[in-house]
Amino acid sequence: EAREYYDESLRVKRKALGNSSTSVAQTLHNIGNVLAGQGSNEAALKHYEEALSMRRMALGNDHLEVAYSLHCIAKINRKQHNMDRARENFSSSLRIKRLKLGRIHPSIAETLEQLGSLYMEIGEEDEAALCLNGALNIYKSKNGEGIKVAEVYEVLGSKFERKGNTSKALIYYNKSLKARIKIFGDEDVSVATMHYKVGKLQRDQGSSHEALASLQAATKIRKKAIGRNDLMIADILCDAGKLQLKLGQAEVADKCFQEALRIRQHILDSRHEKIGECLLLKGDVLRENGDVTGAIEVFRESMDIFIMNGGEQTLLCADACERLGLAYRFMGDYEKAQELYEKCLSTRTKVHGAEHLEVAQVNHQLGSVYFDKEDFVRAEELFRDSVEVMVKILGEDHITVADAVLALGRTCTKLNSPDEATMYFEQARLTKQHHLGNKALEVEEIGLEIGRAHVVKGEYGDALECFNSYLKARRAAVGDDVFVSDILHDIGYAEYKLGIFDASLKSFASALALYRVLLGDENTQVAKTLFSLGLVYGDKSEYKESMKYYKESFRLYRRLSGSDDLEVANCLDKISTLYLKQPNLEKALQSMKEALRIRTHILGKGHLDVAASLFGMGVIFSECNVLDKAMECYSVALKIRSEKLGEASVEVAQTLHNMGTVFGKQQDVESALKHWQRALVAYREAGISDENHLVAVTIGNINMAESYLNEAGAAEDKERKSD
């Protein structure tokens, strides 16, 4: 109806005043406003531009009405994504307004706000901040904490959120929330929107309970104002469900997701991407409840929806790839998990750039896959990249950063860098203590990791103290779970290394019993513990018991993983050693040959475990007096160990020592002496004391060989003189 009156007014004015009147221009401008409000951007732009032309002709280029026309034209340009033109027109409008109105007029603030938002859209963050803060200062000076101030706070918050700076974003969103409550009261829909934005950032910062409170406030306001069937309520329920899932409340989370799915199915098409998002969350619940196969089916269904809506190179497809990667990792299919994580990483890096939180998160997940594959060097690289980006975005004292630092520490432990690992563990512990308190289970768990670093350093007493402390805390918090079994196994190993064999057997037996209750008889944890029991009985010289447990472990690993498995090879290695002690040299050689075959097949010819099997075969051939074969095995083992470890290592020293022994059996005492002397140098350079049993034996052999050669030389001299 307004448009009809404006059109009639324009017709009359044109007839009476002609096309160059400022009054005609004003009516054209008003019609443009009506059309813009209706979303008719092209028609609005046509009217604004005609009004601008008339105003410039009648009033000159630097008149305020020209500035108003430029401002409105720029807004249409921005809606049409003609950003260069929009920036040019906003800037021209701003120049005129400052010229005519000074620097602190509300109209100038409006243009600064629009220009700042435009700069945000095109990624010019510094320019955006300059404009938005300028607008904020003007609004505050004129109206205090009014609605315009609240709006600019929100825009500034979104600026920092897009950059991944959740701390600053949260500050501005909270300011906008408080301003809106002051203006509208605490039941306004715009207040609900700000509660929602605040809640999402609280979630990202690890403040789960505060986030849930914010999300519940947003839901309550919108339900009262709009009703149950509201798409934003569905969005909020999805985020609330994610938090509940993180807090271990899978049943509550599922209810949130089901209600969100109901709302979206009620309003949207069945193939809408929002339906796909709900399916992703449904899959998360299935995976959390142990139905990994069902989760994979649902994730793939959601991916089909995302591909249909936007193709494979979208962020939603990347999210589905991430979920699928995690599911396949749980199933132990690390190659498939790696493939999916790399797809996710490629898309997120392409969209966000390398220094983005979601890119850091998938780097962390990919690092975990490499960790599971025991490629600790690559895992460390990915974890370091992840931590570096997270620290830049979230700061060092963020609980998410602490989790990433923990993963890096675990990798350092595996790479035999226990001091560096302990440094990371202590850093993570301080952060978690700050957020969760000293007695939180997550804080206590870091003591377990520090204990494992002590094991690598050979500090078994300190390790045992850490393990027992965490065992007590975990049992008090959650009772006997699989994690308790793992700790009992760690305790058993520390006791074994301390020579407390009876205590070690008791700890391993407790771990074994608990694994069987919780996981059943047919699993790798049971096989691992059987192997450990064999280890202790072997060191107690109870070889019959040791063989029994090694064979049980061997048979179970072979049933679970097939014949070509590294754990099967490890069992065969130990079984071979026990056969050698009987002595049953034929069975010892047969077992060690099979261990060598498996290790070579899986690891390649140049691996240290292959060298260990070759060394073992050398020992057996030497005992069988097949000395050429023994020397052949030792020589290949020495080459691998020297290349991988350098000359200054215990393994190289032991190989040289045994080669010297073979030469001794062959009556080549000079060659034997040379190898024993090289072995002694290697032991000493590796930091092994002369009091060590291995070194003492080598020194004894050297003395014996030197005495023999000296006596032989003296006898030869005496014989020559007699001749």
mmCIF file of C-alpha atoms in Angstrom, residues 17-249:
data_model
loop_
_atom_site.group_PDB
_atom_site.id
_atom_site.type_symbol
_atom_site.label_atom_id
_atom_site.label_comp_id
_atom_site.label_asym_id
_atom_site.label_seq_id
_atom_site.Cartn_x
_atom_site.Cartn_y
_atom_site.Cartn_z
ATOM 1 C CA LEU A 17 8.493 19.587 -10.772
ATOM 2 C CA GLY A 18 10.289 17.712 -13.538
ATOM 3 C CA ASN A 19 13.018 15.064 -13.126
ATOM 4 C CA SER A 20 15.664 17.237 -11.511
ATOM 5 C CA SER A 21 13.817 18.056 -8.274
ATOM 6 C CA THR A 22 15.260 16.905 -4.935
ATOM 7 C CA SER A 23 11.672 16.161 -3.869
ATOM 8 C CA VAL A 24 11.364 13.665 -6.746
ATOM 9 C CA ALA A 25 14.717 12.187 -5.680
ATOM 10 C CA GLN A 26 13.448 11.744 -2.098
ATOM 11 C CA THR A 27 10.369 9.860 -3.315
ATOM 12 C CA LEU A 28 12.537 7.643 -5.511
ATOM 13 C CA HIS A 29 14.732 6.966 -2.493
ATOM 14 C CA ASN A 30 11.666 6.070 -0.371
ATOM 15 C CA ILE A 31 10.416 3.665 -3.048
ATOM 16 C CA GLY A 32 13.900 2.102 -3.049
ATOM 17 C CA ASN A 33 13.583 1.553 0.718
ATOM 18 C CA VAL A 34 10.232 -0.206 0.251
ATOM 19 C CA LEU A 35 11.609 -2.443 -2.514
ATOM 20 C CA ALA A 36 14.724 -3.290 -0.494
ATOM 21 C CA GLY A 37 12.527 -4.279 2.433
ATOM 22 C CA GLN A 38 10.619 -6.611 0.105
ATOM 23 C CA GLY A 39 13.874 -8.191 -1.111
ATOM 24 C CA SER A 40 13.540 -6.723 -4.621
ATOM 25 C CA ASN A 41 17.182 -5.694 -4.742
ATOM 26 C CA GLU A 42 17.504 -4.982 -8.468
ATOM 27 C CA ALA A 43 14.437 -2.718 -8.517
ATOM 28 C CA ALA A 44 15.571 -0.997 -5.309
ATOM 29 C CA LEU A 45 19.031 -0.367 -6.776
ATOM 30 C CA LYS A 46 17.495 1.185 -9.886
ATOM 31 C CA HIS A 47 15.473 3.673 -7.778
ATOM 32 C CA TYR A 48 18.426 4.492 -5.454
ATOM 33 C CA GLU A 49 20.725 5.167 -8.404
ATOM 34 C CA GLU A 50 18.178 7.443 -10.108
ATOM 35 C CA ALA A 51 17.731 9.367 -6.841
ATOM 36 C CA LEU A 52 21.535 9.639 -6.490
ATOM 37 C CA SER A 53 21.883 11.037 -9.988
ATOM 38 C CA MET A 54 19.228 13.702 -9.313
ATOM 39 C CA ARG A 55 20.778 14.658 -5.941
ATOM 40 C CA ARG A 56 24.246 15.042 -7.399
ATOM 41 C CA MET A 57 22.890 17.210 -10.208
ATOM 42 C CA ALA A 58 20.854 19.413 -7.878
ATOM 43 C CA LEU A 59 23.005 19.448 -4.706
ATOM 44 C CA GLY A 60 26.551 18.604 -5.730
ATOM 45 C CA ASN A 61 28.734 15.561 -4.956
ATOM 46 C CA ASP A 62 29.373 16.334 -1.281
ATOM 47 C CA HIS A 63 25.835 16.803 -0.014
ATOM 48 C CA LEU A 64 24.465 14.672 2.882
ATOM 49 C CA GLU A 65 21.582 13.373 0.781
ATOM 50 C CA VAL A 66 24.153 12.067 -1.711
ATOM 51 C CA ALA A 67 25.841 10.270 1.216
ATOM 52 C CA TYR A 68 22.531 8.661 2.228
ATOM 53 C CA SER A 69 21.972 7.434 -1.345
ATOM 54 C CA LEU A 70 25.503 6.006 -1.513
ATOM 55 C CA HIS A 71 24.987 4.225 1.820
ATOM 56 C CA CYS A 72 21.785 2.524 0.605
ATOM 57 C CA ILE A 73 23.300 1.613 -2.778
ATOM 58 C CA ALA A 74 26.287 0.051 -0.970
ATOM 59 C CA LYS A 75 23.951 -2.084 1.161
ATOM 60 C CA ILE A 76 22.333 -3.465 -2.020
ATOM 61 C CA ASN A 77 25.791 -4.004 -3.587
ATOM 62 C CA ARG A 78 26.799 -6.005 -0.499
ATOM 63 C CA LYS A 79 23.663 -8.150 -0.643
ATOM 64 C CA GLN A 80 24.477 -8.877 -4.298
ATOM 65 C CA HIS A 81 28.076 -9.778 -3.305
ATOM 66 C CA ASN A 82 29.484 -6.900 -5.351
ATOM 67 C CA MET A 83 31.973 -6.213 -2.563
ATOM 68 C CA ASP A 84 34.348 -3.855 -4.378
ATOM 69 C CA ARG A 85 31.504 -1.604 -5.433
ATOM 70 C CA ALA A 86 29.945 -1.780 -1.953
ATOM 71 C CA ARG A 87 33.217 -0.817 -0.283
ATOM 72 C CA GLU A 88 33.685 2.085 -2.688
ATOM 73 C CA ASN A 89 30.165 3.425 -2.026
ATOM 74 C CA PHE A 90 30.345 2.985 1.779
ATOM 75 C CA SER A 91 33.715 4.758 1.802
ATOM 76 C CA SER A 92 32.363 7.649 -0.288
ATOM 77 C CA SER A 93 29.319 7.944 1.963
ATOM 78 C CA LEU A 94 31.539 7.915 5.051
ATOM 79 C CA ARG A 95 33.800 10.656 3.648
ATOM 80 C CA ILE A 96 30.829 12.967 2.969
ATOM 81 C CA LYS A 97 29.206 12.289 6.369
ATOM 82 C CA ARG A 98 32.428 13.076 8.213
ATOM 83 C CA LEU A 99 32.818 16.234 6.167
ATOM 84 C CA LYS A 100 29.287 17.449 6.982
ATOM 85 C CA LEU A 101 28.537 15.904 10.389
ATOM 86 C CA GLY A 102 31.896 15.669 12.164
ATOM 87 C CA ARG A 103 33.304 12.357 13.413
ATOM 88 C CA ILE A 104 30.875 11.191 16.142
ATOM 89 C CA HIS A 105 27.434 11.332 14.516
ATOM 90 C CA PRO A 106 25.164 8.214 14.735
ATOM 91 C CA SER A 107 24.817 8.209 10.933
ATOM 92 C CA ILE A 108 28.595 7.870 10.645
ATOM 93 C CA ALA A 109 28.436 4.937 13.090
ATOM 94 C CA GLU A 110 25.846 3.211 10.865
ATOM 95 C CA THR A 111 28.128 3.420 7.839
ATOM 96 C CA LEU A 112 31.153 2.322 9.879
ATOM 97 C CA GLU A 113 29.170 -0.660 11.144
ATOM 98 C CA GLN A 114 28.151 -1.666 7.608
ATOM 99 C CA LEU A 115 31.667 -1.133 6.289
ATOM 100 C CA GLY A 116 33.144 -3.159 9.176
ATOM 101 C CA SER A 117 30.781 -6.057 8.479
ATOM 102 C CA LEU A 118 31.747 -5.941 4.809
ATOM 103 C CA TYR A 119 35.453 -6.071 5.683
ATOM 104 C CA MET A 120 34.748 -9.137 7.833
ATOM 105 C CA GLU A 121 33.057 -10.885 4.913
ATOM 106 C CA ILE A 122 36.041 -10.316 2.634
ATOM 107 C CA GLY A 123 38.549 -11.349 5.313
ATOM 108 C CA GLU A 124 40.152 -7.974 6.035
ATOM 109 C CA GLU A 125 40.047 -8.440 9.799
ATOM 110 C CA ASP A 126 42.133 -5.434 10.857
ATOM 111 C CA GLU A 127 40.063 -3.001 8.792
ATOM 112 C CA ALA A 128 36.888 -4.605 10.137
ATOM 113 C CA ALA A 129 38.018 -4.135 13.752
ATOM 114 C CA LEU A 130 38.909 -0.486 13.093
ATOM 115 C CA CYS A 131 35.490 0.313 11.629
ATOM 116 C CA LEU A 132 33.474 -1.666 14.179
ATOM 117 C CA ASN A 133 35.276 -0.192 17.173
ATOM 118 C CA GLY A 134 34.793 3.258 15.669
ATOM 119 C CA ALA A 135 31.047 2.620 15.358
ATOM 120 C CA LEU A 136 30.941 1.222 18.899
ATOM 121 C CA ASN A 137 32.567 4.314 20.389
ATOM 122 C CA ILE A 138 30.124 6.638 18.615
ATOM 123 C CA TYR A 139 27.053 4.635 19.663
ATOM 124 C CA LYS A 140 28.245 4.560 23.293
ATOM 125 C CA SER A 141 28.942 8.289 23.365
ATOM 126 C CA LYS A 142 25.464 9.090 22.031
ATOM 127 C CA ASN A 143 23.153 6.460 23.498
ATOM 128 C CA GLY A 144 25.072 4.436 26.100
ATOM 129 C CA GLU A 145 24.459 0.651 26.015
ATOM 130 C CA GLY A 146 21.661 0.834 23.426
ATOM 131 C CA ILE A 147 20.601 -1.698 20.794
ATOM 132 C CA LYS A 148 23.164 -0.439 18.294
ATOM 133 C CA VAL A 149 25.928 -1.067 20.823
ATOM 134 C CA ALA A 150 24.565 -4.573 21.415
ATOM 135 C CA GLU A 151 24.556 -5.237 17.671
ATOM 136 C CA VAL A 152 28.159 -4.093 17.240
ATOM 137 C CA TYR A 153 29.246 -6.210 20.221
ATOM 138 C CA GLU A 154 27.657 -9.184 18.456
ATOM 139 C CA VAL A 155 29.405 -8.406 15.155
ATOM 140 C CA LEU A 156 32.754 -8.072 16.955
ATOM 141 C CA GLY A 157 32.103 -11.379 18.695
ATOM 142 C CA SER A 158 31.412 -13.087 15.385
ATOM 143 C CA LYS A 159 34.635 -11.578 14.003
ATOM 144 C CA PHE A 160 36.725 -13.226 16.718
ATOM 145 C CA GLU A 161 34.709 -16.455 16.500
ATOM 146 C CA ARG A 162 35.500 -16.727 12.793
ATOM 147 C CA LYS A 163 39.180 -16.283 13.581
ATOM 148 C CA GLY A 164 38.933 -19.053 16.202
ATOM 149 C CA ASN A 165 39.635 -16.690 19.124
ATOM 150 C CA THR A 166 36.878 -17.995 21.382
ATOM 151 C CA SER A 167 38.004 -16.074 24.473
ATOM 152 C CA LYS A 168 37.578 -12.649 22.869
ATOM 153 C CA ALA A 169 34.443 -13.732 21.027
ATOM 154 C CA LEU A 170 32.887 -14.808 24.328
ATOM 155 C CA ILE A 171 33.673 -11.438 25.920
ATOM 156 C CA TYR A 172 31.816 -9.551 23.169
ATOM 157 C CA TYR A 173 28.885 -11.981 23.019
ATOM 158 C CA ASN A 174 28.408 -11.653 26.786
ATOM 159 C CA LYS A 175 28.454 -7.845 26.450
ATOM 160 C CA SER A 176 25.813 -8.051 23.723
ATOM 161 C CA LEU A 177 23.729 -10.414 25.893
ATOM 162 C CA LYS A 178 23.814 -8.090 28.908
ATOM 163 C CA ALA A 179 22.951 -5.051 26.770
ATOM 164 C CA ARG A 180 19.962 -6.857 25.218
ATOM 165 C CA ILE A 181 18.646 -8.041 28.596
ATOM 166 C CA LYS A 182 18.894 -4.457 29.850
ATOM 167 C CA ILE A 183 16.973 -3.169 26.819
ATOM 168 C CA PHE A 184 14.388 -5.927 26.163
ATOM 169 C CA GLY A 185 14.256 -8.001 29.355
ATOM 170 C CA ASP A 186 15.338 -11.622 29.715
ATOM 171 C CA GLU A 187 12.585 -13.272 27.618
ATOM 172 C CA ASP A 188 13.234 -11.591 24.269
ATOM 173 C CA VAL A 189 14.047 -13.787 21.255
ATOM 174 C CA SER A 190 17.240 -11.817 20.554
ATOM 175 C CA VAL A 191 18.339 -12.616 24.133
ATOM 176 C CA ALA A 192 17.792 -16.328 23.356
ATOM 177 C CA THR A 193 19.999 -15.968 20.274
ATOM 178 C CA MET A 194 22.818 -14.498 22.358
ATOM 179 C CA HIS A 195 22.437 -17.189 25.034
ATOM 180 C CA TYR A 196 22.882 -19.730 22.232
ATOM 181 C CA LYS A 197 26.005 -18.049 20.869
ATOM 182 C CA VAL A 198 27.493 -17.767 24.358
ATOM 183 C CA GLY A 199 26.706 -21.434 25.071
ATOM 184 C CA LYS A 200 28.486 -22.644 21.933
ATOM 185 C CA LEU A 201 31.619 -20.731 22.839
ATOM 186 C CA GLN A 202 31.511 -21.973 26.448
ATOM 187 C CA ARG A 203 31.339 -25.479 24.998
ATOM 188 C CA ASP A 204 34.381 -24.810 22.793
ATOM 189 C CA GLN A 205 36.302 -23.613 25.840
ATOM 190 C CA GLY A 206 35.542 -26.817 27.737
ATOM 191 C CA SER A 207 33.057 -25.234 30.189
ATOM 192 C CA SER A 208 30.420 -27.903 29.584
ATOM 193 C CA HIS A 209 28.067 -27.242 32.509
ATOM 194 C CA GLU A 210 28.022 -23.463 31.924
ATOM 195 C CA ALA A 211 27.370 -24.132 28.235
ATOM 196 C CA LEU A 212 24.419 -26.411 29.036
ATOM 197 C CA ALA A 213 22.912 -23.712 31.271
ATOM 198 C CA SER A 214 23.180 -21.156 28.425
ATOM 199 C CA LEU A 215 21.647 -23.545 25.883
ATOM 200 C CA GLN A 216 18.781 -24.419 28.226
ATOM 201 C CA ALA A 217 18.070 -20.696 28.747
ATOM 202 C CA ALA A 218 17.957 -20.168 24.971
ATOM 203 C CA THR A 219 15.599 -23.136 24.483
ATOM 204 C CA LYS A 220 13.237 -21.997 27.246
ATOM 205 C CA ILE A 221 12.916 -18.463 25.820
ATOM 206 C CA ARG A 222 12.306 -19.628 22.232
ATOM 207 C CA LYS A 223 9.759 -22.282 23.222
ATOM 208 C CA LYS A 224 7.773 -19.681 25.135
ATOM 209 C CA ALA A 225 8.004 -17.102 22.337
ATOM 210 C CA ILE A 226 7.696 -19.307 19.226
ATOM 211 C CA GLY A 227 6.612 -22.809 20.200
ATOM 212 C CA ARG A 228 8.246 -26.267 19.980
ATOM 213 C CA ASN A 229 8.556 -26.561 16.201
ATOM 214 C CA ASP A 230 11.345 -24.055 15.680
ATOM 215 C CA LEU A 231 14.509 -24.734 13.673
ATOM 216 C CA MET A 232 16.730 -22.815 16.080
ATOM 217 C CA ILE A 233 15.436 -24.938 18.950
ATOM 218 C CA ALA A 234 16.495 -27.971 16.891
ATOM 219 C CA ASP A 235 19.973 -26.435 16.475
ATOM 220 C CA ILE A 236 20.225 -25.780 20.215
ATOM 221 C CA LEU A 237 19.098 -29.325 21.043
ATOM 222 C CA CYS A 238 21.813 -30.705 18.774
ATOM 223 C CA ASP A 239 24.488 -28.700 20.574
ATOM 224 C CA ALA A 240 23.069 -29.638 23.986
ATOM 225 C CA GLY A 241 23.102 -33.295 22.955
ATOM 226 C CA LYS A 242 26.754 -33.061 21.927
ATOM 227 C CA LEU A 243 27.597 -31.759 25.384
ATOM 228 C CA GLN A 244 25.590 -34.483 27.110
ATOM 229 C CA LEU A 245 27.404 -37.080 25.021
ATOM 230 C CA LYS A 246 30.746 -35.589 26.032
ATOM 231 C CA LEU A 247 29.671 -35.799 29.685
ATOM 232 C CA GLY A 248 28.857 -39.497 29.273
ATOM 233 C CA GLN A 249 25.081 -38.996 29.188
#
